[in-house]
């Protein structure tokens, strides 16, 4: 692989580095580093017992790893969004407590014993399920990313927000446990001529969208677990719709009703919102699939380079609503030269993919970029390519290539090179 030194090169490099460390750094460290020479408290005294945290929490040293809000983005935190701290995470799974949340009327606090899922409209038998009823359908487990269509929306006209948490943090990826929506719809019996499904939420916004029946019968899930435990209240407890690869707005939380119909309902969230206004004043609608996209998470503005020149490990995430990511290229000179990054970990369709690229930094300024390619051959565009196709009025579906500027002192900033 291009970013991997040969085994021979690695051994030689290792020896050279080892020799340098032994003379310059390691011995000196061992001599006066209290972390080596002193016995620490945690080594001397017994710690808290197994009952200290019935539900485990992260180390207090990780207290900065939290979701964050951009208060000026929205008028009120009840109809707002917080962002996943992508620069603090690794692998492909987002911990439940760090999954970004987007609500239009706050979190519905639902007693699962009182929760019902109704199916009505163009069906043979309208049905109402309790949570217990749903547990008796065949369960499936799938890892999927969810990306809000507005992710990176602030960046359409130029670099705005300083951190991948804010530019790209409206994405998360968990393993869902649920039942196929198809099984529930078939239980009710879909009538001839039906072509659309309207999922509706039980929150005060009663979030509703028109979903093509074809997608509903394909891979959609009605999920009750994420990463093995019950959905978090902010993520739709006790029940949410999972619409793999498609924009987050369709993934109705606190799901209480599915209406079957023969045409779309033309709801607020698919007319005034979640349409893409073009330069000629016309708008694209029903742009459901999330296009191939990637971002370098480390280094990034909230995660500067602190170790100076030498080996620098880039880490990042890539995803595509069309399936698997087949390749990620990275550039350190603003897109002039590209190298193929190393994809690592599971490569699952419509899930986040993790990539790394290691190189020796000579300490000069860098313009970092990543460009993902999916299994269908779609290539992540530059922001100029996007603007050429869709003008400058858009908010949603910005999958353009992100640039981070790394200064000589390791400080990282959001810039644009297109
Ligand atoms: N479902 C309901 N009932 N109410 C909502 O406000 N927000 C939608 C969608 N489902 C929303 C909803 C939007 S815009 C997105 S991006 C996703 O939920 C966010 O899911 P998350 O909060 O689990 O990240
Ligand atoms: Co959204």
CSV table of C-alpha atoms and ligand atoms in Angstrom, one decimal:
chain,number,residue,atom,x,y,z
A,1,UNK,CA,0.0,0.0,0.0
A,2,UNK,CA,1.4,3.4,-0.9
A,3,UNK,CA,1.2,4.9,2.6
A,4,UNK,CA,2.9,1.9,4.2
A,5,UNK,CA,6.6,1.9,4.3
A,6,UNK,CA,8.1,-1.4,3.1
A,7,UNK,CA,8.9,-3.9,5.9
A,8,UNK,CA,12.6,-3.4,5.3
A,9,UNK,CA,12.1,0.4,5.3
A,10,UNK,CA,10.1,0.1,8.5
A,11,UNK,CA,12.7,-1.9,10.3
A,12,UNK,CA,15.5,0.4,9.2
A,13,UNK,CA,13.4,3.4,10.2
A,14,UNK,CA,12.6,1.7,13.5
A,15,UNK,CA,16.2,1.1,14.3
A,16,UNK,CA,17.2,4.6,13.4
A,17,UNK,CA,14.5,6.1,15.5
A,18,UNK,CA,15.3,3.7,18.3
A,19,UNK,CA,18.9,4.6,18.3
A,20,UNK,CA,18.1,8.3,18.3
A,21,UNK,CA,15.6,7.9,21.2
A,22,UNK,CA,18.0,5.9,23.3
A,23,UNK,CA,20.7,8.6,23.2
A,24,UNK,CA,18.5,11.7,23.2
A,25,UNK,CA,15.2,11.1,24.8
A,26,UNK,CA,14.5,7.8,26.4
A,27,UNK,CA,17.3,7.7,28.9
A,28,UNK,CA,16.7,11.3,29.9
A,29,UNK,CA,13.0,10.6,30.4
A,30,UNK,CA,13.6,7.6,32.6
A,31,UNK,CA,16.0,9.5,34.8
A,32,UNK,CA,13.8,12.4,35.9
A,33,UNK,CA,10.3,11.6,34.7
A,34,UNK,CA,8.2,11.2,37.9
A,35,UNK,CA,5.6,9.2,35.8
A,36,UNK,CA,8.4,6.6,35.7
A,37,UNK,CA,10.3,7.1,38.9
A,38,UNK,CA,7.5,7.8,41.4
A,39,UNK,CA,4.8,5.3,42.6
A,40,UNK,CA,1.4,6.9,41.6
A,41,UNK,CA,-1.6,7.0,43.9
A,42,UNK,CA,-3.5,4.6,41.6
A,43,UNK,CA,-0.7,2.2,42.1
A,44,UNK,CA,-0.7,2.5,45.8
A,45,UNK,CA,-4.4,2.5,46.9
A,46,UNK,CA,-7.3,0.4,46.0
A,47,UNK,CA,-9.9,2.1,43.9
A,48,UNK,CA,-13.8,2.2,43.8
A,49,UNK,CA,-15.5,-1.2,43.8
A,50,UNK,CA,-17.8,-2.7,41.2
A,51,UNK,CA,-20.9,-1.0,42.5
A,52,UNK,CA,-19.5,2.6,42.1
A,53,UNK,CA,-21.2,3.1,38.7
A,54,UNK,CA,-24.1,0.8,38.0
A,55,UNK,CA,-24.3,2.5,34.5
A,56,UNK,CA,-20.7,3.1,33.4
A,57,UNK,CA,-19.5,6.6,32.6
A,58,UNK,CA,-16.3,7.8,30.9
A,59,UNK,CA,-13.1,8.7,32.7
A,60,UNK,CA,-13.2,12.3,34.2
A,61,UNK,CA,-10.2,12.9,32.0
A,62,UNK,CA,-12.5,12.6,29.0
A,63,UNK,CA,-14.9,15.3,30.2
A,64,UNK,CA,-14.2,17.4,27.1
A,65,UNK,CA,-15.5,14.7,24.8
A,66,UNK,CA,-19.1,16.0,24.5
A,67,UNK,CA,-21.7,17.0,21.9
A,68,UNK,CA,-21.7,20.7,21.3
A,69,UNK,CA,-24.3,23.2,20.2
A,70,UNK,CA,-23.6,26.4,18.1
A,71,UNK,CA,-26.0,28.7,19.9
A,72,UNK,CA,-26.3,31.4,17.2
A,73,UNK,CA,-27.4,28.8,14.6
A,74,UNK,CA,-30.9,28.5,15.9
A,75,UNK,CA,-33.2,30.7,17.9
A,76,UNK,CA,-33.9,28.1,20.5
A,77,UNK,CA,-32.3,24.9,21.8
A,78,UNK,CA,-35.6,23.1,21.5
A,79,UNK,CA,-35.6,23.3,17.7
A,80,UNK,CA,-31.9,22.9,17.3
A,81,UNK,CA,-29.0,20.5,16.8
A,82,UNK,CA,-25.9,19.4,18.7
A,83,UNK,CA,-22.9,17.9,17.0
A,84,UNK,CA,-21.0,14.6,17.3
A,85,UNK,CA,-17.3,15.2,18.5
A,86,UNK,CA,-15.9,13.4,15.5
A,87,UNK,CA,-12.3,14.5,16.3
A,88,UNK,CA,-12.4,12.7,19.6
A,89,UNK,CA,-13.7,9.3,18.3
A,90,UNK,CA,-12.1,6.4,16.4
A,91,UNK,CA,-13.3,3.3,14.6
A,92,UNK,CA,-16.7,3.5,12.9
A,93,UNK,CA,-19.2,3.2,15.8
A,94,UNK,CA,-20.5,6.3,17.6
A,95,UNK,CA,-21.1,5.9,21.3
A,96,UNK,CA,-24.8,6.4,22.1
A,97,UNK,CA,-24.2,9.4,24.4
A,98,UNK,CA,-22.2,11.2,21.7
A,99,UNK,CA,-24.6,10.8,18.8
A,100,UNK,CA,-25.7,14.2,17.6
A,101,UNK,CA,-29.3,15.1,18.1
A,102,UNK,CA,-31.6,17.1,16.0
A,103,UNK,CA,-35.1,17.9,17.3
A,104,UNK,CA,-37.8,20.2,16.0
A,105,UNK,CA,-39.8,20.4,19.3
A,106,UNK,CA,-37.5,19.0,22.0
A,107,UNK,CA,-37.3,15.4,23.2
A,108,UNK,CA,-40.5,13.5,23.6
A,109,UNK,CA,-40.4,11.7,26.9
A,110,UNK,CA,-42.4,8.6,26.2
A,111,UNK,CA,-43.5,5.8,28.5
A,112,UNK,CA,-43.0,2.7,26.4
A,113,UNK,CA,-46.0,1.0,28.0
A,114,UNK,CA,-48.1,3.8,26.6
A,115,UNK,CA,-46.5,3.9,23.2
A,116,UNK,CA,-48.3,2.5,20.1
A,117,UNK,CA,-47.4,2.2,16.5
A,118,UNK,CA,-50.4,2.5,14.1
A,119,UNK,CA,-50.6,1.5,10.5
A,120,UNK,CA,-53.5,3.0,8.5
A,121,UNK,CA,-54.5,4.3,5.1
A,122,UNK,CA,-54.4,2.0,2.0
A,123,UNK,CA,-54.1,-1.3,3.9
A,124,UNK,CA,-56.4,-4.3,4.2
A,125,UNK,CA,-56.4,-4.2,8.0
A,126,UNK,CA,-55.4,-1.1,10.0
A,127,UNK,CA,-53.2,-2.3,12.9
A,128,UNK,CA,-52.0,-0.9,16.2
A,129,UNK,CA,-48.8,-2.5,17.8
A,130,UNK,CA,-47.6,-2.2,21.3
A,131,UNK,CA,-43.9,-2.4,22.0
A,132,UNK,CA,-44.4,-6.0,23.2
A,133,UNK,CA,-46.1,-6.9,19.9
A,134,UNK,CA,-43.1,-5.6,17.9
A,135,UNK,CA,-40.7,-7.8,19.8
A,136,UNK,CA,-42.5,-10.9,18.4
A,137,UNK,CA,-41.4,-10.1,14.8
A,138,UNK,CA,-38.1,-11.3,13.4
A,139,UNK,CA,-35.3,-9.0,14.6
A,140,UNK,CA,-32.3,-7.8,12.6
A,141,UNK,CA,-29.1,-6.0,13.4
A,142,UNK,CA,-27.5,-3.5,11.0
A,143,UNK,CA,-24.9,-0.8,11.2
A,144,UNK,CA,-25.8,2.4,9.4
A,145,UNK,CA,-24.8,6.0,9.4
A,146,UNK,CA,-27.4,8.7,9.8
A,147,UNK,CA,-26.5,12.1,8.3
A,148,UNK,CA,-28.7,15.2,8.5
A,149,UNK,CA,-29.1,16.6,5.0
A,150,UNK,CA,-28.0,20.0,6.6
A,151,UNK,CA,-24.6,18.6,7.6
A,152,UNK,CA,-22.0,21.0,6.2
A,153,UNK,CA,-24.8,23.2,5.1
A,154,UNK,CA,-23.1,26.3,6.6
A,155,UNK,CA,-20.1,25.7,4.3
A,156,UNK,CA,-21.8,26.2,0.9
A,157,UNK,CA,-20.4,29.7,0.2
A,158,UNK,CA,-17.1,29.3,2.0
A,159,UNK,CA,-15.3,28.1,5.1
A,160,UNK,CA,-17.4,28.9,8.2
A,161,UNK,CA,-17.2,26.8,11.3
A,162,UNK,CA,-13.9,25.9,12.9
A,163,UNK,CA,-14.0,22.2,13.7
A,164,UNK,CA,-15.1,19.0,12.0
A,165,UNK,CA,-17.5,18.6,15.0
A,166,UNK,CA,-19.4,21.6,13.5
A,167,UNK,CA,-18.7,21.2,9.8
A,168,UNK,CA,-19.4,17.5,9.7
A,169,UNK,CA,-20.7,16.4,13.1
A,170,UNK,CA,-24.4,15.9,12.0
A,171,UNK,CA,-23.5,12.3,11.4
A,172,UNK,CA,-23.4,9.2,13.6
A,173,UNK,CA,-23.2,5.5,13.0
A,174,UNK,CA,-24.5,2.8,15.3
A,175,UNK,CA,-25.8,-0.8,15.2
A,176,UNK,CA,-29.6,-0.8,15.1
A,177,UNK,CA,-31.8,-3.7,16.3
A,178,UNK,CA,-35.3,-3.6,14.9
A,179,UNK,CA,-37.8,-5.3,12.7
A,180,UNK,CA,-38.1,-4.8,8.9
A,181,UNK,CA,-40.7,-2.2,8.1
A,182,UNK,CA,-41.7,-4.6,5.3
A,183,UNK,CA,-42.9,-7.2,7.8
A,184,UNK,CA,-45.2,-4.7,9.6
A,185,UNK,CA,-46.6,-3.4,6.3
A,186,UNK,CA,-47.2,-6.9,5.0
A,187,UNK,CA,-49.0,-7.8,8.3
A,188,UNK,CA,-51.5,-4.9,7.6
A,189,UNK,CA,-51.7,-5.9,3.9
A,190,UNK,CA,-50.8,-3.2,1.3
A,191,UNK,CA,-53.7,-2.4,-1.1
A,192,UNK,CA,-53.2,-2.2,-4.8
A,193,UNK,CA,-52.2,1.3,-6.0
A,194,UNK,CA,-50.4,2.2,-2.8
A,195,UNK,CA,-47.0,3.8,-3.5
A,196,UNK,CA,-46.1,6.0,-0.5
A,197,UNK,CA,-45.7,5.7,3.3
A,198,UNK,CA,-46.0,8.6,5.7
A,199,UNK,CA,-44.1,8.0,9.0
A,200,UNK,CA,-45.2,10.3,11.8
A,201,UNK,CA,-43.5,11.1,15.1
A,202,UNK,CA,-45.2,11.3,18.5
A,203,UNK,CA,-43.2,14.5,19.5
A,204,UNK,CA,-44.8,17.9,19.5
A,205,UNK,CA,-43.5,18.6,16.0
A,206,UNK,CA,-45.3,15.5,14.7
A,207,UNK,CA,-42.4,15.1,12.2
A,208,UNK,CA,-43.8,13.5,9.1
A,209,UNK,CA,-42.4,12.8,5.6
A,210,UNK,CA,-43.4,11.0,2.4
A,211,UNK,CA,-41.4,7.9,1.9
A,212,UNK,CA,-41.6,5.8,-1.4
A,213,UNK,CA,-43.1,2.4,-0.7
A,214,UNK,CA,-40.3,0.8,-2.7
A,215,UNK,CA,-37.7,2.0,-0.1
A,216,UNK,CA,-40.0,1.1,2.8
A,217,UNK,CA,-40.2,-2.4,1.5
A,218,UNK,CA,-36.5,-2.6,0.8
A,219,UNK,CA,-34.2,-2.0,3.8
A,220,UNK,CA,-36.0,0.3,6.2
A,221,UNK,CA,-36.2,-0.8,9.9
A,222,UNK,CA,-38.4,0.1,12.8
A,223,UNK,CA,-35.7,0.1,15.5
A,224,UNK,CA,-35.8,0.0,19.2
A,225,UNK,CA,-32.1,-0.6,20.1
A,226,UNK,CA,-28.9,1.2,19.2
A,227,UNK,CA,-25.5,-0.4,20.0
A,228,UNK,CA,-27.3,-3.1,21.9
A,229,UNK,CA,-29.3,-1.0,24.4
A,230,UNK,CA,-32.6,0.9,24.2
A,231,UNK,CA,-32.6,4.0,22.0
A,232,UNK,CA,-31.7,7.1,23.9
A,233,UNK,CA,-34.6,9.5,24.5
A,234,UNK,CA,-33.0,12.0,22.1
A,235,UNK,CA,-32.7,9.4,19.4
A,236,UNK,CA,-36.4,8.5,19.5
A,237,UNK,CA,-37.0,6.2,22.5
A,238,UNK,CA,-38.8,3.8,22.3
A,239,UNK,CA,-39.1,3.5,18.5
A,240,UNK,CA,-37.6,5.2,15.4
A,241,UNK,CA,-37.6,4.6,11.7
A,242,UNK,CA,-34.2,3.7,10.1
A,243,UNK,CA,-33.9,4.7,6.4
A,244,UNK,CA,-30.5,3.4,5.4
A,245,UNK,CA,-28.4,5.8,3.2
A,246,UNK,CA,-31.1,8.5,3.1
A,247,UNK,CA,-31.2,11.9,4.7
A,248,UNK,CA,-31.7,12.0,8.4
A,249,UNK,CA,-34.9,13.9,8.3
A,250,UNK,CA,-36.7,10.8,7.0
A,251,UNK,CA,-35.6,8.8,10.1
A,252,UNK,CA,-38.7,9.7,12.1
A,253,UNK,CA,-38.1,9.4,15.8
A,254,UNK,CA,-40.7,8.5,18.5
A,255,UNK,CA,-42.5,6.7,15.6
A,256,UNK,CA,-46.2,6.4,16.2
A,257,UNK,CA,-47.9,6.1,12.9
A,258,UNK,CA,-47.4,4.9,9.3
A,259,UNK,CA,-50.0,5.9,6.8
A,260,UNK,CA,-50.1,4.3,3.4
A,261,UNK,CA,-51.1,6.3,0.4
A,262,UNK,CA,-50.9,6.6,-3.4
A,263,UNK,CA,-49.1,10.0,-3.6
A,264,UNK,CA,-46.8,12.1,-1.5
A,265,UNK,CA,-48.3,14.3,1.1
A,266,UNK,CA,-46.2,17.5,0.2
A,267,UNK,CA,-45.4,18.1,3.9
A,268,UNK,CA,-43.5,21.1,5.2
A,269,UNK,CA,-40.3,19.0,5.5
A,270,UNK,CA,-40.3,18.2,1.8
A,271,UNK,CA,-41.5,21.5,0.4
A,272,UNK,CA,-40.3,24.5,2.3
A,273,UNK,CA,-37.4,22.5,3.9
A,274,UNK,CA,-35.2,19.7,2.5
A,275,UNK,CA,-35.4,20.9,-1.0
A,276,UNK,CA,-32.4,22.3,-2.9
A,277,UNK,CA,-32.8,25.7,-4.4
A,278,UNK,CA,-30.9,26.0,-7.7
A,279,UNK,CA,-29.3,29.1,-9.3
A,280,UNK,CA,-32.3,29.4,-11.7
A,281,UNK,CA,-34.8,29.7,-8.8
A,282,UNK,CA,-36.2,26.2,-9.3
A,283,UNK,CA,-35.8,23.7,-6.5
A,284,UNK,CA,-34.9,20.0,-6.5
A,285,UNK,CA,-37.1,18.0,-4.3
A,286,UNK,CA,-36.9,14.4,-2.9
A,287,UNK,CA,-33.1,14.4,-2.9
A,288,UNK,CA,-33.1,11.5,-0.4
A,289,UNK,CA,-29.8,9.7,-0.9
A,290,UNK,CA,-26.8,11.0,1.0
A,291,UNK,CA,-23.9,11.3,-1.5
A,292,UNK,CA,-20.4,10.0,-1.1
A,293,UNK,CA,-18.5,12.1,1.4
A,294,UNK,CA,-15.4,12.1,3.7
A,295,UNK,CA,-13.6,14.3,6.2
A,296,UNK,CA,-10.2,14.2,7.9
A,297,UNK,CA,-11.1,14.2,11.7
A,298,UNK,CA,-7.5,14.4,12.9
A,299,UNK,CA,-5.8,16.7,12.7
A,300,UNK,CA,-8.6,19.3,12.5
A,301,UNK,CA,-9.2,22.7,14.1
A,302,UNK,CA,-10.2,21.2,17.5
A,303,UNK,CA,-7.4,18.6,17.3
A,304,UNK,CA,-4.2,20.5,16.3
A,305,UNK,CA,-0.8,18.9,15.8
A,306,UNK,CA,1.1,19.1,19.1
A,307,UNK,CA,4.1,16.9,18.4
A,308,UNK,CA,6.0,18.9,15.9
A,309,UNK,CA,7.6,17.5,12.7
A,310,UNK,CA,8.0,13.8,12.1
A,311,UNK,CA,5.5,11.0,11.8
A,312,UNK,CA,2.0,12.4,11.5
A,313,UNK,CA,-1.1,10.2,11.4
A,314,UNK,CA,-4.1,11.5,9.6
A,315,UNK,CA,-7.4,9.8,10.5
A,316,UNK,CA,-10.8,10.3,8.9
A,317,UNK,CA,-14.3,9.1,8.1
A,318,UNK,CA,-15.9,8.3,4.8
A,319,UNK,CA,-19.5,7.2,3.9
A,320,UNK,CA,-21.9,6.9,1.1
A,321,UNK,CA,-25.7,6.5,1.0
A,322,UNK,CA,-25.1,4.4,-2.1
A,323,UNK,CA,-23.3,1.5,-0.3
A,324,UNK,CA,-19.7,0.8,0.6
A,325,UNK,CA,-16.8,3.2,0.3
A,326,UNK,CA,-14.2,1.6,-1.9
A,327,UNK,CA,-11.4,4.1,-1.7
A,328,UNK,CA,-10.3,7.3,0.0
A,329,UNK,CA,-7.6,9.5,-1.4
A,330,UNK,CA,-5.8,12.2,0.7
A,331,UNK,CA,-3.9,15.2,-0.2
A,332,UNK,CA,-1.5,17.3,1.9
A,333,UNK,CA,-1.0,20.0,-0.7
A,334,UNK,CA,-4.6,21.2,-1.3
A,335,UNK,CA,-5.5,18.7,-4.0
A,336,UNK,CA,-2.4,18.9,-6.3
A,337,UNK,CA,-1.2,15.4,-5.4
A,338,UNK,CA,-3.2,12.5,-4.0
A,339,UNK,CA,-2.3,9.3,-2.2
A,340,UNK,CA,-4.6,6.4,-1.4
A,341,UNK,CA,-5.4,6.2,2.3
A,342,UNK,CA,-5.6,2.9,4.2
A,343,UNK,CA,-9.2,1.9,5.0
A,344,UNK,CA,-9.4,0.0,8.3
A,345,UNK,CA,-12.2,-1.9,10.1
A,346,UNK,CA,-15.4,-3.3,8.8
A,347,UNK,CA,-16.5,-2.0,5.4
A,348,UNK,CA,-20.3,-2.2,5.7
A,349,UNK,CA,-22.8,-0.7,3.2
A,350,UNK,CA,-24.3,2.6,4.2
A,351,UNK,CA,-22.0,2.7,7.3
A,352,UNK,CA,-19.1,5.0,8.3
A,353,UNK,CA,-15.7,3.8,7.1
A,354,UNK,CA,-12.5,4.6,8.9
A,355,UNK,CA,-9.3,5.7,7.1
A,356,UNK,CA,-5.7,6.5,8.1
A,357,UNK,CA,-2.7,7.9,6.3
A,358,UNK,CA,0.7,8.3,7.9
A,359,UNK,CA,3.5,10.4,6.6
A,360,UNK,CA,6.6,12.2,7.7
A,361,UNK,CA,5.8,15.9,8.2
A,362,UNK,CA,8.7,18.2,7.4
A,363,UNK,CA,7.1,21.0,9.5
A,364,UNK,CA,5.9,23.1,6.5
A,365,UNK,CA,2.3,24.3,6.2
A,366,UNK,CA,-0.2,21.7,4.9
A,367,UNK,CA,-3.6,21.9,3.1
A,368,UNK,CA,-5.2,18.6,4.0
A,369,UNK,CA,-8.0,17.1,2.0
A,370,UNK,CA,-9.8,13.8,1.6
A,371,UNK,CA,-11.8,12.5,-1.3
A,372,UNK,CA,-14.0,9.4,-1.1
A,373,UNK,CA,-15.1,7.1,-3.9
A,374,UNK,CA,-17.9,4.6,-3.4
A,375,UNK,CA,-18.6,1.2,-4.8
A,376,UNK,CA,-20.8,2.7,-7.5
A,377,UNK,CA,-17.9,4.8,-8.8
A,378,UNK,CA,-19.2,8.1,-7.4
A,379,UNK,CA,-16.4,10.5,-6.5
A,380,UNK,CA,-16.7,13.2,-3.9
A,381,UNK,CA,-16.7,16.5,-5.7
A,382,UNK,CA,-14.9,19.7,-5.0
A,383,UNK,CA,-17.0,22.6,-3.6
A,384,UNK,CA,-16.6,24.4,-7.0
A,385,UNK,CA,-17.9,21.3,-8.8
A,386,UNK,CA,-20.9,21.4,-6.5
A,387,UNK,CA,-21.6,25.1,-7.0
A,388,UNK,CA,-21.2,24.7,-10.8
A,389,UNK,CA,-24.0,22.1,-10.7
A,390,UNK,CA,-26.3,23.6,-8.0
A,391,UNK,CA,-25.5,27.3,-7.6
A,392,UNK,CA,-24.9,29.0,-4.2
A,393,UNK,CA,-28.4,29.0,-2.7
A,394,UNK,CA,-28.3,25.4,-1.4
A,395,UNK,CA,-28.0,24.4,2.3
A,396,UNK,CA,-28.6,20.6,2.1
A,397,UNK,CA,-26.5,17.8,0.6
A,398,UNK,CA,-23.1,19.5,0.7
A,399,UNK,CA,-20.7,16.6,0.2
A,400,UNK,CA,-17.9,18.8,-1.1
A,401,UNK,CA,-14.2,18.2,-0.3
A,402,UNK,CA,-13.1,19.8,3.0
A,403,UNK,CA,-9.8,21.6,3.4
A,404,UNK,CA,-7.9,22.0,6.7
A,405,UNK,CA,-4.9,24.4,6.8
A,406,UNK,CA,-2.1,23.2,9.2
A,407,UNK,CA,0.2,26.0,10.1
A,408,UNK,CA,3.9,25.4,10.9
A,409,UNK,CA,3.1,25.5,14.6
A,410,UNK,CA,0.5,22.8,14.2
A,411,UNK,CA,-2.6,25.1,14.5
A,412,UNK,CA,-5.4,23.9,12.2
A,413,UNK,CA,-8.0,26.1,10.5
A,414,UNK,CA,-11.0,25.6,8.3
A,415,UNK,CA,-10.2,27.1,4.8
A,416,UNK,CA,-11.4,26.5,1.3
A,417,UNK,CA,-9.5,25.5,-1.8
A,418,UNK,CA,-11.7,24.4,-4.6
B,1,LIG,N1,-38.2,12.8,14.1
B,1,LIG,C1,-39.0,13.5,14.9
B,1,LIG,N2,-40.1,12.9,15.4
B,1,LIG,N3,-38.8,14.8,15.3
B,1,LIG,C2,-37.7,15.4,14.8
B,1,LIG,O1,-37.4,16.6,15.1
B,1,LIG,N4,-35.6,15.3,13.3
B,1,LIG,C3,-35.2,14.7,12.1
B,1,LIG,C4,-35.1,13.1,12.3
B,1,LIG,N5,-36.3,12.6,12.9
B,1,LIG,C5,-36.8,14.7,13.9
B,1,LIG,C6,-37.1,13.4,13.6
B,1,LIG,C7,-33.9,15.1,11.6
B,1,LIG,S1,-33.9,16.6,10.7
B,1,LIG,C8,-32.8,14.4,11.7
B,1,LIG,S2,-31.3,14.9,11.0
B,1,LIG,C9,-32.7,13.1,12.5
B,1,LIG,O2,-34.0,12.8,13.1
B,1,LIG,C10,-31.7,13.2,13.6
B,1,LIG,O3,-31.6,12.0,14.3
B,1,LIG,P1,-30.8,12.0,15.7
B,1,LIG,O4,-31.4,13.1,16.6
B,1,LIG,O5,-31.0,10.6,16.2
B,1,LIG,O6,-29.4,12.3,15.3
B,2,LIG,CO1,-31.8,16.7,9.9
